[in-house]
Coordinates of C-alpha atoms in Angstrom, one line a residue:
M1 CA 7.6 14.9 -10.1
K2 CA 5.1 13.1 -7.8
T3 CA 5.7 9.9 -5.8
L4 CA 2.9 7.5 -4.9
T5 CA 3.6 4.7 -2.4
L6 CA 1.0 2.0 -2.1
L7 CA 0.9 -0.2 1.0
R8 CA -1.3 -3.3 1.1
H9 CA -2.7 -3.9 4.6
A10 CA -0.9 -6.6 6.6
K11 CA -2.1 -10.2 7.1
S12 CA -5.5 -10.3 8.8
G13 CA -7.1 -12.9 11.0
W14 CA -9.7 -15.1 9.1
D15 CA -10.3 -17.0 12.3
D16 CA -11.5 -14.0 14.2
P17 CA -15.3 -14.2 14.7
V18 CA -16.2 -10.8 13.3
T19 CA -19.5 -10.5 11.4
R20 CA -18.3 -8.1 8.7
D21 CA -15.1 -8.3 6.5
F22 CA -14.6 -4.6 7.1
D23 CA -14.0 -5.4 10.9
R24 CA -11.4 -8.2 10.4
P25 CA -8.3 -7.5 12.5
L26 CA -4.6 -8.3 11.8
N27 CA -3.2 -11.5 13.1
A28 CA 0.2 -11.7 14.9
K29 CA 2.2 -12.3 11.8
G30 CA 0.6 -9.3 10.2
K31 CA 1.5 -7.0 13.0
R32 CA 5.1 -8.2 12.9
A33 CA 5.2 -7.7 9.1
A34 CA 3.8 -4.2 9.4
Q35 CA 6.3 -3.3 12.1
A36 CA 9.1 -4.6 9.8
V37 CA 7.8 -2.5 6.9
G38 CA 7.8 0.6 9.2
R39 CA 11.4 0.0 10.2
N40 CA 12.3 -0.4 6.6
M41 CA 10.5 2.9 5.8
R42 CA 12.6 4.6 8.5
S43 CA 15.9 3.1 7.2
L44 CA 15.0 4.4 3.7
D45 CA 14.1 7.7 5.2
L46 CA 10.7 7.6 3.4
A47 CA 8.5 10.6 4.2
F48 CA 5.0 11.5 3.1
D49 CA 3.2 14.8 3.0
H50 CA -0.2 13.2 2.5
V51 CA -1.6 9.8 3.6
V52 CA -5.0 8.4 2.5
A53 CA -6.3 5.1 3.7
S54 CA -9.2 2.7 3.7
P55 CA -11.1 2.9 7.0
A56 CA -11.2 -0.9 7.4
V57 CA -10.0 -2.2 10.8
R58 CA -7.1 -4.1 9.3
V59 CA -5.8 -1.0 7.5
G60 CA -6.0 1.0 10.8
E61 CA -4.1 -1.7 12.6
T62 CA -1.6 -2.0 9.8
L63 CA -0.9 1.7 10.1
D64 CA -0.5 1.5 13.9
A65 CA 2.0 -1.3 13.6
V66 CA 3.9 0.6 10.7
V67 CA 4.1 3.7 12.9
A68 CA 5.5 1.6 15.8
G69 CA 8.4 0.6 13.5
Y70 CA 8.6 3.8 11.5
G71 CA 8.9 6.1 14.5
R72 CA 6.9 8.9 12.8
T73 CA 3.3 9.8 13.0
L74 CA 1.1 9.1 10.0
A75 CA -2.2 11.0 10.0
P76 CA -4.3 9.4 7.3
V77 CA -7.3 10.9 5.6
W78 CA -9.8 8.0 5.8
E79 CA -11.4 7.4 2.4
R80 CA -14.2 4.9 2.3
R81 CA -13.9 4.5 -1.5
I82 CA -10.5 2.7 -1.0
Y83 CA -12.2 -0.2 0.8
L84 CA -12.0 -3.1 -1.7
A85 CA -11.7 -0.6 -4.5
S86 CA -11.0 -1.4 -8.1
A87 CA -8.0 0.1 -9.8
A88 CA -10.3 2.5 -11.7
T89 CA -11.7 3.8 -8.4
L90 CA -8.3 4.1 -6.9
L91 CA -7.1 6.1 -9.9
D92 CA -10.2 8.4 -9.3
V93 CA -8.9 8.9 -5.7
I94 CA -5.4 9.7 -6.9
H95 CA -6.8 12.2 -9.4
E96 CA -8.4 14.1 -6.4
L97 CA -5.2 14.2 -4.3
P98 CA -4.2 17.7 -3.1
A99 CA -2.0 19.4 -5.8
G100 CA 0.5 20.4 -3.2
A101 CA 1.1 16.7 -2.1
E102 CA 4.4 15.5 -3.6
R103 CA 4.8 12.2 -1.7
V104 CA 1.6 10.3 -1.0
L105 CA 1.1 7.0 0.9
L106 CA -2.1 5.2 -0.1
V107 CA -3.1 2.2 2.1
G108 CA -5.6 -0.3 1.0
H109 CA -6.5 -3.7 -0.4
N110 CA -6.0 -6.2 -3.1
P111 CA -6.8 -6.9 -5.9
G112 CA -7.2 -3.2 -6.4
L113 CA -3.6 -2.2 -5.5
E114 CA -2.0 -4.8 -7.6
D115 CA -4.3 -4.0 -10.6
L116 CA -3.4 -0.3 -10.1
V117 CA 0.3 -0.9 -10.3
L118 CA -0.2 -3.0 -13.4
M119 CA -2.3 -0.3 -14.9
L120 CA 0.1 2.6 -14.1
V121 CA 3.4 0.9 -14.8
P122 CA 4.2 0.1 -18.5
E123 CA 4.7 -3.5 -19.4
A124 CA 8.1 -2.9 -20.8
S125 CA 9.2 -1.7 -17.4
E126 CA 12.0 -3.1 -15.3
G127 CA 11.9 -6.4 -13.4
L128 CA 10.0 -5.1 -10.4
R129 CA 6.7 -5.2 -12.4
A130 CA 7.2 -8.9 -12.9
L131 CA 7.2 -9.3 -9.1
V132 CA 3.9 -7.4 -8.9
E133 CA 2.5 -9.6 -11.7
E134 CA 3.5 -12.7 -9.7
K135 CA 1.8 -11.5 -6.4
Y136 CA 1.3 -8.4 -4.3
P137 CA 1.5 -9.9 -0.8
T138 CA 0.1 -8.4 2.3
A139 CA 2.1 -5.6 4.0
T140 CA 4.0 -4.9 0.7
L141 CA 5.1 -1.4 -0.4
A142 CA 5.1 -0.4 -4.0
E143 CA 6.6 3.0 -4.8
M144 CA 5.9 4.7 -8.2
T145 CA 7.0 8.0 -9.6
F146 CA 5.2 10.2 -12.1
D147 CA 6.7 12.9 -14.2
I148 CA 3.6 15.2 -13.6
D149 CA 2.8 18.4 -11.8
D150 CA -0.7 17.6 -10.7
W151 CA -2.2 14.3 -9.7
S152 CA -5.1 14.7 -12.1
A153 CA -2.5 14.0 -14.9
A154 CA -1.8 10.5 -13.5
R155 CA -2.6 8.0 -16.3
A156 CA -2.3 4.4 -17.3
G157 CA 1.3 3.6 -18.3
G158 CA 2.5 6.9 -16.9
A159 CA 4.4 5.7 -13.8
M160 CA 7.8 4.2 -13.1
L161 CA 7.9 1.5 -10.4
S162 CA 11.0 2.4 -8.2
R163 CA 10.5 0.1 -5.2
F164 CA 8.6 -3.1 -4.4
V165 CA 9.3 -4.3 -0.9
R166 CA 7.7 -7.5 0.5
P167 CA 7.9 -8.4 4.2
R168 CA 9.8 -11.6 3.3
D169 CA 12.4 -9.4 1.7
L170 CA 13.0 -7.9 5.1
D171 CA 12.7 -11.1 7.2
P172 CA 12.3 -14.5 5.6
S173 CA 10.1 -15.7 8.5
L174 CA 7.5 -13.2 7.2
G175 CA 7.2 -15.0 3.9
P176 CA 4.4 -17.4 2.8
D177 CA 3.4 -20.0 5.3
D178 CA 4.4 -23.6 4.4
G179 CA 1.7 -26.0 3.7

């Protein structure tokens, strides 16, 4: 049995005068949301034996804020292919995960993460999939389990979505902005 937890980076600052999308930092709401997600991860006693993440600035800042709430160190392997990756590319990354890794955290971007969940989790699945179809917000965790022994066996329709936690589920003030 393998467990894959996906974390979309927290809300970033579009008003920041950076020249490249890759360098865009989190905004204040994003930092609060990532800390709340980290606290929730701690309360659920989630643990990971492998972390792989996009090297984008907003992902690194998301992980820093998550760690502040989580209270445990996360030592990601920075994987450039995750930056703005398609679901197919993300599945390639998953297929290459270390065989000994049982519980993996992958931190990246949309639409790839949302598309990956929709690819891996069968349509006839429980109600959580419908929430993903609706929207995969920033700083949201999606946990999937696979009845496989090696990551190379992960395939479309082969996962069960066991958890989908949005920041607004933890604190309503972290929900969508009005307006």
